[in-house]
Amino acid sequence: MDGKKDWKQLWLKYDRKADAGNGKFFEKVALEGFDAADRVVKSALCELTRGAEGMLGVTPKVQEGTPCTLLLKKATGDPEGYALKEENGQITLEGADEKGLLYGTFHLLRLVSMEKSLAGLQVSLRPDNPLRMYNHWDNMDGSIERGYSGESFFFENDDIVINERTKDYARLMASIGINGVVINNVNVKQAATWLITDRFFDKVARLSEIFADYGIKFFLSLNYAATIELGGLGSADPFDAGVIAWWKAKMQECFAKIPNLGGFLVKADSEGRPGPFTYGRTQADGANMLADAVAPYGGIIIWRCFVYNCMQDWRDYKTDRARAGYDNFIGMDGDYRENVILQIKNGPMDFQIREPVSPLLGGLKKTNQMLEVQVAQEYTGHQIDVCYLIPMFKEVLDFHTFCKEGADTVADVISGRTMGNKNAGIAAVINTGNDANWTGNYLAAANLYGFGRLAFQTSLSAEEILDEWIPMSLSSDPQVVETVKGILLPSRETYEKYTSPLGIGWMVTPHDHYGCSVDGYEYDRWGTYHRADHLGIGVDRSDRGTGYAQQYYEPNASAYNNVETCPEELLLFFHHVPYKYLLKSGKTLIQHIYDSHFEGYDEAEGFARAWEGLEGKVDGEIFANVKERFGMQLYNAREWRDQVNSYFHRLSWIPDERGRRIY
Ligand code: GCW
């Protein structure tokens, strides 16, 4: 198989694998209770054939009735769930519905790809989160906001593109359990506003049908001011009868024209986007108006909570951007329609390498919630620097909010376990583009894969996910598996070490967000400050400062409020701390800054060296791609190390205890 074709399919490349006694199970396949003509069943059968032929050299014969070696059977169970069992040489895959069948099929193929024996197999699974979504920030001119792997494969020249990649994409998504996709940027402007009109309905419908084949609901981001821009109305006031009527008619049209439409994602009153605040209305007023319009069709409105003042005065120490999400939404807890879900970023700021968990998650007790994370590496290395994000996502999911005894983790809240609700789940800003390898750095596909797997089965560890992804995507050679794990597992902490310290965030090149600029945002309007002076650094968010720490339930609130009990990795997020402050390690804060920056660079160098050792063991193109990225990462890490260290050395006048070169 030629290299290029191979890497285009990412973890579904289905190259020949050791049989491990598995081939025989794929010889005779029978369906029971499933309709072979159903579109999702067809996809499952197609995938089964493709996988078995590619990996095992077996072409399954789909036949009626038993005896068979693989029985695909409809059974009762939770939606999207499945069970797999091997007994006496026969595997039974029970799906609770067509999607369950599809996910079970991918499970089976995954094991084959990992060269695991299917003998004695016994699993029963259902997804942990009802909604498992990827959000694209793709613009209709083909650009991608915060995209680091080429241009959009959905749009170009203000039009929709449908090609081979569309289907490959849907397969990849289904294989990791994604069941909803938003194809366009939340900043809906120009042509994208027209996606809900006749100009695009035909192509939008075709696109959505491709997703339907793989059990994926189709979503669009909406322009809140469409009544003005498309409807020619003078207003977007959610209480205006004309506005309400326009949306009702528009939604009727949308759901009639786009058969697989799940609903809409809305960014309102945020970073210059229009919203209900303009009319003196609340976020709930805006969301509910749209929710009522989509309710007759079973649609949902996913409303983002990224609402803050982006015109702040840096001189102002009282206004705190971290507070904004909570302050803007907590007062309306319980006021949202049942088909509204609030989508909340994992942290209160914006996808930094380290942030506390947003206090809105679980802070809201009567409102549907969805977690938003960013797989696109906006602040975490632009898919140049390697940064495996699954450990960070797991930290967020495992966080105890203390909202309800026994069901208080973020995972509980967003799975619906805390409130017993079904409109809940998890979404990620995706890291794909039209680069041949989808994600720029081939290793960034571990994040693409891992997010889906984690959304489906939250208990999977960051390492277990790599134990799947590496053999499926690179090689099952133990040296490759161990080396790549050795690079990816610590990579988030490495990135953190050479960039901004202890939760302070930012210090990035403004707008672009790659590379170091310690004061880049310090005197700007975005509310993102480090407040360093010659004595110390950090933002006082305790009750003596902005009071942000008080937005948490106890005991989190007190823990964060007090410099002694604040988790050290978040120390500078919550407190302004002198450089001579002694950390638990016995080091001063300034020494920690120096040490971690030297360490971070050295670790990145170690990763690059380890990768060199895989030459000839992985596909040549993949090897070269990652090697090239490591070259760029080392340049970046060195700049970060030396700029941060020099900055604090010059400010504090405190020398490095170990006398290393600081500029
Ligand atoms: O992370 C920031 C980005 C913006 C983005 C915004 C958001 C889509 O810098 O590019 O806009 O967040 O999440 O809405």
XYZ file of C-alpha atoms and ligand atoms in Angstrom:
677
model
C 0.000 0.000 0.000
C 1.480 3.372 -0.860
C 2.323 5.538 2.117
C 0.085 8.471 1.295
C -3.089 6.461 0.921
C -2.256 4.782 4.152
C -1.934 7.810 6.370
C -5.023 9.486 4.947
C -7.184 6.931 6.722
C -5.523 7.611 10.069
C -6.477 4.859 12.526
C -8.755 3.199 9.977
C -5.975 2.353 7.566
C -6.752 -1.374 7.868
C -3.347 -2.629 6.797
C -2.599 -6.326 7.127
C -2.407 -7.547 10.725
C -1.357 -10.719 12.469
C -4.375 -13.022 12.342
C -4.247 -13.952 16.035
C -6.952 -16.529 15.273
C -9.383 -13.760 14.337
C -9.876 -14.306 10.613
C -12.280 -17.202 11.029
C -14.820 -15.078 12.900
C -15.376 -12.883 9.876
C -16.184 -15.614 7.388
C -19.932 -15.957 7.736
C -21.973 -13.059 8.948
C -25.686 -13.159 9.692
C -28.149 -10.427 10.635
C -30.981 -10.951 13.058
C -33.545 -8.250 13.717
C -31.629 -5.615 11.768
C -32.700 -4.482 8.344
C -29.845 -4.932 5.875
C -31.224 -2.008 3.880
C -30.997 0.448 6.766
C -28.390 3.117 6.042
C -26.472 2.718 9.298
C -26.586 -1.089 9.097
C -25.219 -0.812 5.578
C -22.356 1.319 6.823
C -21.586 -1.233 9.520
C -21.524 -4.103 7.009
C -19.417 -2.108 4.613
C -16.918 -1.331 7.332
C -16.835 -4.933 8.446
C -15.953 -6.050 4.937
C -13.369 -3.348 4.450
C -11.737 -4.060 7.794
C -11.737 -7.845 7.502
C -10.405 -7.756 3.948
C -7.696 -5.249 4.716
C -6.510 -6.539 8.055
C -7.179 -10.266 7.802
C -7.573 -10.984 4.123
C -11.035 -12.439 4.718
C -14.100 -11.415 2.726
C -17.149 -11.870 4.918
C -20.146 -13.590 3.383
C -23.318 -12.011 4.598
C -25.903 -14.737 4.680
C -29.306 -15.399 6.130
C -29.713 -17.319 9.325
C -27.318 -19.518 11.242
C -24.854 -21.187 11.351
C -22.579 -18.214 11.160
C -19.328 -17.069 12.712
C -20.493 -13.546 13.441
C -24.076 -12.857 14.403
C -25.258 -9.258 14.300
C -28.341 -9.194 16.402
C -30.776 -6.568 17.528
C -31.369 -6.733 21.257
C -32.862 -4.542 23.902
C -30.627 -2.178 25.801
C -29.694 1.447 26.270
C -29.623 3.613 23.155
C -26.359 3.350 21.197
C -25.214 0.448 23.375
C -23.820 -2.911 22.320
C -22.512 -6.175 23.654
C -19.896 -8.508 22.199
C -19.465 -12.125 23.129
C -17.450 -15.007 21.769
C -18.689 -18.521 22.448
C -17.888 -21.786 20.698
C -16.266 -20.128 17.750
C -19.055 -17.656 17.186
C -19.131 -13.973 18.004
C -22.441 -12.361 18.760
C -22.656 -8.620 18.432
C -25.831 -7.338 20.000
C -26.778 -3.778 19.201
C -29.516 -1.945 21.046
C -30.081 -0.028 17.837
C -28.345 0.577 14.519
C -25.816 2.913 16.090
C -25.019 0.325 18.722
C -24.374 -2.118 15.879
C -22.064 0.360 14.160
C -20.114 1.113 17.346
C -19.854 -2.586 18.155
C -18.500 -3.224 14.662
C -15.832 -0.605 15.131
C -15.004 -2.097 18.518
C -14.410 -5.470 16.910
C -12.264 -3.989 14.156
C -10.275 -2.042 16.716
C -9.365 -5.245 18.525
C -8.319 -6.836 15.244
C -6.236 -3.809 14.442
C -4.578 -4.085 17.846
C -3.917 -7.759 17.071
C -5.856 -8.862 20.130
C -7.402 -12.294 20.054
C -11.190 -12.214 19.955
C -11.456 -15.596 21.673
C -13.347 -15.339 24.932
C -14.343 -11.750 24.203
C -17.067 -10.401 26.442
C -17.961 -6.729 26.713
C -21.087 -4.709 27.168
C -20.957 -0.972 26.706
C -23.093 2.051 26.269
C -21.793 5.571 25.784
C -21.251 7.572 28.958
C -22.348 10.842 27.392
C -25.556 11.319 25.406
C -24.054 13.950 23.080
C -20.507 13.505 21.819
C -19.748 16.262 19.415
C -17.036 17.839 17.373
C -17.309 21.552 16.590
C -15.628 22.894 13.483
C -14.522 26.495 13.386
C -14.477 26.340 9.579
C -15.324 29.457 7.596
C -16.987 29.389 4.211
C -14.023 30.997 2.465
C -12.105 27.844 3.372
C -10.110 29.291 6.233
C -10.353 27.735 9.674
C -10.346 29.863 12.791
C -7.576 28.397 14.922
C -6.927 25.738 12.299
C -3.399 24.330 12.067
C -3.689 21.632 9.448
C -4.617 23.306 6.213
C -7.917 24.639 5.014
C -11.466 23.453 5.508
C -12.636 20.293 3.775
C -16.272 21.414 4.104
C -16.001 24.826 2.491
C -14.140 26.773 -0.147
C -14.892 30.008 -2.009
C -18.065 30.556 -0.029
C -19.465 27.224 -1.075
C -19.856 23.713 0.285
C -17.453 20.970 -0.758
C -18.503 17.338 -0.852
C -15.858 14.814 -1.828
C -14.185 11.585 -0.812
C -12.910 13.127 2.386
C -16.435 13.875 3.549
C -17.206 10.190 3.843
C -13.783 9.340 5.252
C -14.431 11.974 7.861
C -17.818 10.535 8.789
C -16.285 7.067 9.137
C -13.488 8.349 11.343
C -15.975 10.154 13.542
C -18.312 7.179 13.885
C -15.390 4.871 14.650
C -14.733 6.823 17.854
C -18.386 7.244 18.774
C -18.989 10.852 17.740
C -22.732 11.369 17.221
C -22.986 15.072 16.407
C -20.999 17.521 14.313
C -21.220 21.289 13.878
C -19.649 22.082 10.522
C -19.248 25.872 10.653
C -17.483 28.367 12.903
C -19.362 29.775 15.881
C -18.430 33.215 14.574
C -21.097 33.188 11.868
C -20.504 35.910 9.331
C -21.065 36.673 5.659
C -21.886 33.604 3.550
C -22.200 31.356 6.597
C -25.240 33.336 7.722
C -26.876 32.043 4.523
C -26.388 28.353 5.310
C -29.990 28.320 6.513
C -31.368 29.575 3.196
C -32.164 28.207 -0.257
C -28.753 29.311 -1.409
C -27.244 26.296 0.372
C -30.049 23.970 1.462
C -29.429 21.383 -1.265
C -25.774 20.937 -0.508
C -26.272 21.181 3.233
C -28.853 18.413 2.983
C -26.492 16.212 0.961
C -23.741 16.724 3.471
C -26.035 15.918 6.341
C -27.136 12.697 4.609
C -23.546 11.475 4.539
C -23.389 11.967 8.287
C -26.741 10.218 8.700
C -25.218 7.091 7.151
C -22.878 6.994 10.125
C -25.354 7.870 12.849
C -24.080 11.424 13.203
C -26.514 14.283 13.742
C -25.831 17.403 11.761
C -25.656 20.830 13.400
C -24.997 24.363 12.239
C -23.797 27.449 14.057
C -26.311 30.266 13.812
C -25.982 33.993 13.445
C -28.136 35.381 16.236
C -28.840 38.484 14.142
C -30.129 36.524 11.135
C -33.500 38.240 11.491
C -31.734 41.452 10.552
C -29.211 40.140 8.060
C -31.448 37.656 6.265
C -34.930 38.646 7.320
C -34.607 42.370 6.796
C -36.232 42.967 10.179
C -35.027 45.904 12.215
C -34.387 43.793 15.307
C -33.191 40.542 16.860
C -35.027 41.160 20.142
C -36.156 37.759 21.427
C -39.392 39.307 22.734
C -40.328 40.933 19.436
C -43.308 39.166 17.823
C -41.873 39.653 14.340
C -38.548 38.127 15.379
C -40.260 35.151 16.989
C -42.433 34.545 13.939
C -39.444 34.796 11.589
C -37.493 32.168 13.507
C -40.517 29.844 13.728
C -40.929 29.923 9.972
C -37.182 29.640 9.394
C -36.864 26.595 11.610
C -39.793 24.904 9.960
C -37.988 25.413 6.668
C -34.621 24.220 7.988
C -35.948 21.017 9.465
C -37.950 20.308 6.321
C -34.975 20.839 4.050
C -32.250 19.223 6.167
C -33.516 15.787 7.171
C -30.721 14.893 9.600
C -30.615 18.223 11.419
C -30.081 18.015 15.169
C -30.235 21.707 15.997
C -27.968 24.698 16.328
C -24.978 26.055 18.199
C -25.010 29.743 19.141
C -22.276 32.154 20.186
C -24.074 35.300 21.258
C -22.947 38.470 23.020
C -19.370 37.303 22.804
C -16.365 38.892 21.167
C -18.452 41.216 19.066
C -21.123 38.716 18.039
C -24.714 39.922 18.339
C -26.988 38.677 21.096
C -29.925 39.372 23.357
C -27.974 41.806 25.582
C -28.380 44.455 22.858
C -32.103 44.481 23.640
C -31.777 44.394 27.391
C -32.717 40.686 27.423
C -30.956 37.828 29.160
C -29.060 34.913 27.654
C -31.985 32.692 28.677
C -34.428 34.919 26.783
C -32.384 34.513 23.623
C -31.820 30.790 23.976
C -35.433 30.032 24.857
C -36.812 31.932 21.899
C -34.751 29.781 19.539
C -35.474 26.647 21.541
C -39.214 27.171 21.138
C -38.746 27.526 17.414
C -36.880 24.197 17.067
C -38.888 22.248 19.664
C -41.617 21.013 17.272
C -38.930 19.149 15.312
C -37.101 17.675 18.281
C -34.251 20.142 17.768
C -31.900 21.444 20.413
C -30.158 24.763 20.949
C -26.627 24.604 22.270
C -25.856 28.000 23.725
C -22.261 28.929 24.541
C -21.320 30.527 27.855
C -18.187 32.249 26.573
C -19.660 35.655 27.377
C -17.282 38.256 28.808
C -16.174 41.848 28.413
C -13.454 41.909 25.772
C -13.022 45.669 26.034
C -11.458 45.743 29.459
C -9.078 48.393 30.784
C -5.848 46.716 31.926
C -5.591 49.289 34.733
C -8.778 47.885 36.237
C -7.936 45.286 38.927
C -11.529 44.576 39.925
C -13.059 43.366 36.693
C -12.048 39.742 36.243
C -12.642 37.900 33.010
C -12.500 34.596 34.902
C -15.679 35.593 36.751
C -17.676 36.431 33.650
C -19.149 33.080 32.622
C -20.514 32.424 36.076
C -21.710 35.988 36.626
C -23.551 36.017 33.307
C -25.271 32.644 33.623
C -25.700 31.498 37.208
C -28.597 33.830 37.963
C -30.777 32.154 35.326
C -30.197 28.598 36.492
C -33.405 26.661 35.829
C -34.824 29.275 33.453
C -33.848 27.463 30.278
C -36.093 25.282 28.143
C -35.586 21.564 28.311
C -34.100 21.578 24.780
C -31.440 24.174 25.599
C -27.972 23.042 26.604
C -25.395 25.479 27.892
C -21.965 24.737 26.462
C -19.239 25.660 28.920
C -15.512 25.817 28.236
C -13.475 23.665 30.609
C -11.817 26.652 32.217
C -13.054 30.148 33.048
C -10.607 31.876 30.679
C -9.838 30.273 27.358
C -8.240 26.869 26.788
C -4.920 27.638 28.455
C -2.446 24.868 29.184
C -3.559 24.968 32.847
C -6.729 26.496 34.248
C -9.029 25.619 37.091
C -12.312 23.990 36.085
C -15.040 26.492 35.301
C -17.215 27.041 38.382
C -20.283 27.074 36.142
C -19.899 23.320 35.594
C -21.960 21.880 38.396
C -22.443 25.438 39.647
C -25.609 25.277 37.585
C -27.900 22.744 39.198
C -31.041 22.961 37.117
C -29.720 23.573 33.649
C -28.550 21.167 30.931
C -24.803 21.418 30.548
C -22.237 20.418 28.016
C -18.491 20.622 28.427
C -16.454 22.287 25.669
C -12.782 21.445 25.278
C -10.361 22.375 22.525
C -8.635 19.608 20.619
C -7.355 22.213 18.177
C -4.105 23.361 19.775
C -4.724 27.081 19.826
C -2.794 27.760 23.026
C -1.080 24.421 23.253
C 1.347 24.445 20.372
C -0.565 24.760 17.083
C -0.055 21.097 16.239
C 3.608 21.925 15.822
C 4.543 21.196 19.414
C 3.440 17.805 20.593
C 0.841 18.058 23.343
C -1.338 15.068 24.144
C -4.389 16.640 25.735
C -6.250 13.607 27.049
C -4.645 13.795 30.524
C -5.908 17.366 30.801
C -9.415 16.412 29.700
C -9.421 13.617 32.242
C -8.448 16.006 35.021
C -11.411 18.167 34.103
C -13.829 15.228 33.960
C -12.620 13.869 37.304
C -12.877 17.212 39.090
C -15.192 17.230 42.107
C -17.455 20.258 41.933
C -19.237 19.354 45.197
C -22.573 20.165 43.583
C -24.269 16.964 44.714
C -23.156 14.228 47.001
C -22.131 11.104 45.164
C -22.575 12.584 41.680
C -20.519 15.730 41.657
C -17.700 15.284 39.163
C -17.766 17.147 35.882
C -18.179 13.729 34.254
C -21.323 13.198 36.368
C -22.718 16.603 35.450
C -22.239 16.385 31.705
C -23.278 12.749 31.378
C -26.640 13.577 32.891
C -26.003 11.480 36.023
C -26.208 14.456 38.383
C -29.540 15.797 37.203
C -30.995 12.764 35.448
C -31.209 14.734 32.193
C -30.654 13.487 28.671
C -29.690 16.720 26.962
C -26.090 16.743 28.082
C -22.670 15.807 26.826
C -19.303 16.931 25.623
C -17.996 18.841 22.629
C -14.545 19.650 21.327
C -13.225 22.179 18.899
C -11.695 19.925 16.267
C -8.099 19.972 14.994
C -8.634 18.784 11.425
C -8.071 20.405 8.035
C -7.355 19.374 4.482
C -3.711 18.486 5.117
C -3.035 14.988 3.793
C -2.632 13.690 7.331
C -5.688 15.606 8.681
C -4.066 17.122 11.766
C -0.810 18.816 10.707
C 1.395 16.922 13.114
C 0.512 13.259 12.711
C 0.833 12.799 16.476
C -1.968 15.345 16.988
C -4.347 12.698 15.650
C -3.990 11.036 19.057
C -6.024 13.948 20.408
C -8.580 13.674 17.607
C -8.981 9.984 18.351
C -8.713 10.253 22.099
C -11.405 12.842 22.553
C -14.007 10.658 20.876
C -13.001 7.580 22.814
C -13.059 9.493 26.093
C -16.448 10.998 25.289
C -17.805 7.496 24.708
C -16.095 5.816 27.620
C -14.921 8.325 30.185
C -13.240 5.715 32.360
C -10.590 4.979 29.716
C -7.192 6.185 30.845
C -4.963 8.417 28.752
C -2.612 5.460 28.413
C -5.283 2.947 27.398
C -6.292 5.292 24.620
C -2.721 5.327 23.342
C -2.581 1.542 23.577
C -5.335 1.602 20.976
C -4.262 4.550 18.868
C -0.588 3.698 18.396
C -1.013 0.173 16.967
C -3.929 1.321 14.842
C -2.131 4.375 13.517
C 1.591 3.654 13.575
C 2.674 0.160 14.422
C 2.207 -2.531 17.032
C 5.966 -2.983 17.340
C 6.544 -2.733 21.113
C 9.412 -0.304 20.619
C 7.146 2.041 18.689
C 4.353 1.727 21.220
C 6.618 2.397 24.182
C 8.497 5.254 22.539
C 5.405 7.063 21.365
C 3.759 6.636 24.767
C 6.934 7.999 26.328
C 6.562 11.084 24.176
C 2.838 11.659 24.346
C 1.965 10.866 27.951
C 4.167 13.561 29.565
C 3.886 16.036 26.669
C 1.238 18.257 28.195
C 3.335 18.805 31.296
C 6.397 19.418 29.192
C 4.595 22.071 27.208
C 3.416 23.636 30.427
C 6.953 23.662 31.835
C 8.472 25.737 29.033
C 5.513 28.104 28.635
C 3.585 30.112 31.238
C 4.055 28.983 34.834
C 1.633 27.733 37.506
C -1.702 28.506 35.898
C -1.031 32.100 34.950
C -1.591 31.392 31.257
C -1.217 33.656 28.236
C 2.235 35.262 27.673
C 1.635 34.302 24.040
C 2.053 36.220 20.822
C -1.177 38.229 20.593
C -3.857 37.060 18.143
C -1.756 34.245 16.695
C -1.295 32.533 20.064
C 1.864 30.639 19.156
C 5.205 31.570 20.613
C 6.245 33.590 23.619
C 5.422 37.213 24.300
C 5.402 37.707 28.047
C 3.762 41.122 27.932
C 1.911 40.523 24.687
C -1.490 40.805 26.341
C -0.467 42.675 29.478
C -1.644 46.111 28.437
C -4.433 44.971 26.148
C -8.223 44.864 26.408
C -8.771 41.106 26.682
C -8.694 40.695 30.460
C -5.679 38.368 30.362
C -2.986 39.721 32.675
C -0.125 38.286 34.731
C 0.457 41.423 36.843
C 4.154 40.748 37.319
C 6.305 43.398 39.028
C 9.759 43.301 40.617
C 8.472 41.514 43.724
C 6.025 38.949 42.454
C 3.519 37.688 39.933
C -0.052 36.417 39.744
C -3.645 37.565 39.882
C -5.330 37.850 43.250
C -8.628 36.076 42.736
C -9.181 35.438 46.441
C -11.755 37.296 48.521
C -9.190 40.074 48.923
C -8.903 40.322 45.172
C -11.536 39.726 42.511
C -13.453 37.175 44.574
C -13.444 34.615 41.776
C -12.496 31.800 44.180
C -15.845 32.344 45.884
C -17.708 31.096 42.831
C -16.926 27.486 43.798
C -18.741 25.307 46.296
C -16.913 24.447 49.473
C -14.413 23.021 50.088
C -13.055 24.170 46.727
C -13.747 27.833 47.449
C -11.649 27.875 50.627
C -8.944 25.717 49.143
C -8.453 28.110 46.254
C -8.897 31.189 48.394
C -5.970 30.395 50.643
C -2.461 30.578 49.252
C -1.363 27.717 51.527
C -4.032 25.286 50.348
C -4.305 26.364 46.749
C -3.076 23.568 44.455
C 0.368 24.742 43.413
C -0.128 24.162 39.727
C -2.809 26.893 39.938
C -1.049 29.145 42.401
C -0.590 32.140 40.102
C -4.092 31.849 38.732
C -5.485 32.541 42.195
C -2.812 34.539 43.981
C -0.241 37.262 43.541
C 2.848 35.628 45.003
C 6.352 36.976 45.800
C 9.227 35.448 43.864
C 10.775 34.367 47.144
C 7.682 32.430 48.224
C 8.612 28.873 49.184
C 6.796 26.144 47.307
C 6.128 22.712 48.795
C 9.113 21.385 46.876
C 11.298 23.656 49.018
C 12.100 25.806 45.994
C 11.325 29.471 45.734
C 8.789 30.503 43.126
C 11.462 32.141 40.985
C 13.675 29.077 41.171
C 10.703 26.952 40.124
C 10.214 29.198 37.099
C 13.856 28.841 36.082
C 14.024 25.104 36.739
C 10.810 24.195 34.994
C 11.787 26.160 31.913
C 15.155 24.457 31.637
C 13.516 21.106 32.278
C 10.753 21.664 29.765
C 13.209 22.407 26.991
C 15.327 19.390 27.877
C 12.288 17.135 27.864
C 11.253 18.392 24.431
C 14.752 17.619 23.208
C 14.396 14.145 24.679
C 11.152 13.615 22.737
C 12.793 14.656 19.505
C 15.667 12.272 20.128
C 13.339 9.410 20.991
C 11.440 9.962 17.749
C 14.703 9.800 15.768
C 15.067 6.269 17.066
C 11.921 5.229 15.203
C 13.329 5.838 11.756
C 12.523 2.817 9.620
C 10.058 1.539 12.193
C 7.178 3.782 11.155
C 5.970 4.964 7.755
C 8.587 7.210 6.159
C 6.252 10.107 5.487
C 4.938 10.035 9.020
C 8.462 9.872 10.357
C 9.496 12.919 8.345
C 6.381 14.873 9.239
C 6.848 14.442 12.984
C 10.600 14.990 12.794
C 10.066 18.286 11.018
C 7.580 19.359 13.702
C 10.009 18.496 16.465
C 12.548 20.790 14.838
C 10.048 23.621 15.060
C 9.020 22.680 18.595
C 12.595 22.882 19.822
C 12.981 26.346 18.367
C 9.756 27.409 20.057
C 10.624 25.806 23.393
C 14.014 27.498 23.416
C 12.463 30.899 22.776
C 9.941 30.351 25.530
C 12.554 29.144 27.976
C 14.934 32.003 27.409
C 12.371 34.763 27.135
C 10.464 33.768 30.255
C 13.601 33.196 32.288
C 15.217 36.429 31.129
C 12.052 38.392 31.754
C 11.753 37.294 35.363
C 15.450 37.488 36.010
C 15.585 41.077 34.771
C 12.496 42.002 36.763
C 13.413 40.296 40.039
C 17.225 40.542 39.931
C 17.277 37.136 41.588
C 19.954 34.852 40.114
C 19.446 31.209 39.195
C 20.813 29.115 42.070
C 22.417 26.818 39.567
C 24.076 29.624 37.650
C 22.769 28.614 34.239
C 22.821 31.019 31.341
C 19.975 33.508 31.488
C 19.998 36.474 29.154
O -10.347 30.796 21.970
C -10.926 31.980 21.520
C -10.391 32.156 20.156
C -11.375 32.703 19.159
C -12.670 31.921 19.287
C -13.215 32.138 20.688
C -14.474 31.351 20.971
C -14.217 31.187 17.631
O -9.239 32.915 20.210
O -10.798 32.555 17.893
O -13.619 32.245 18.298
O -12.284 31.741 21.637
O -14.373 30.326 21.610
O -15.551 31.759 20.581
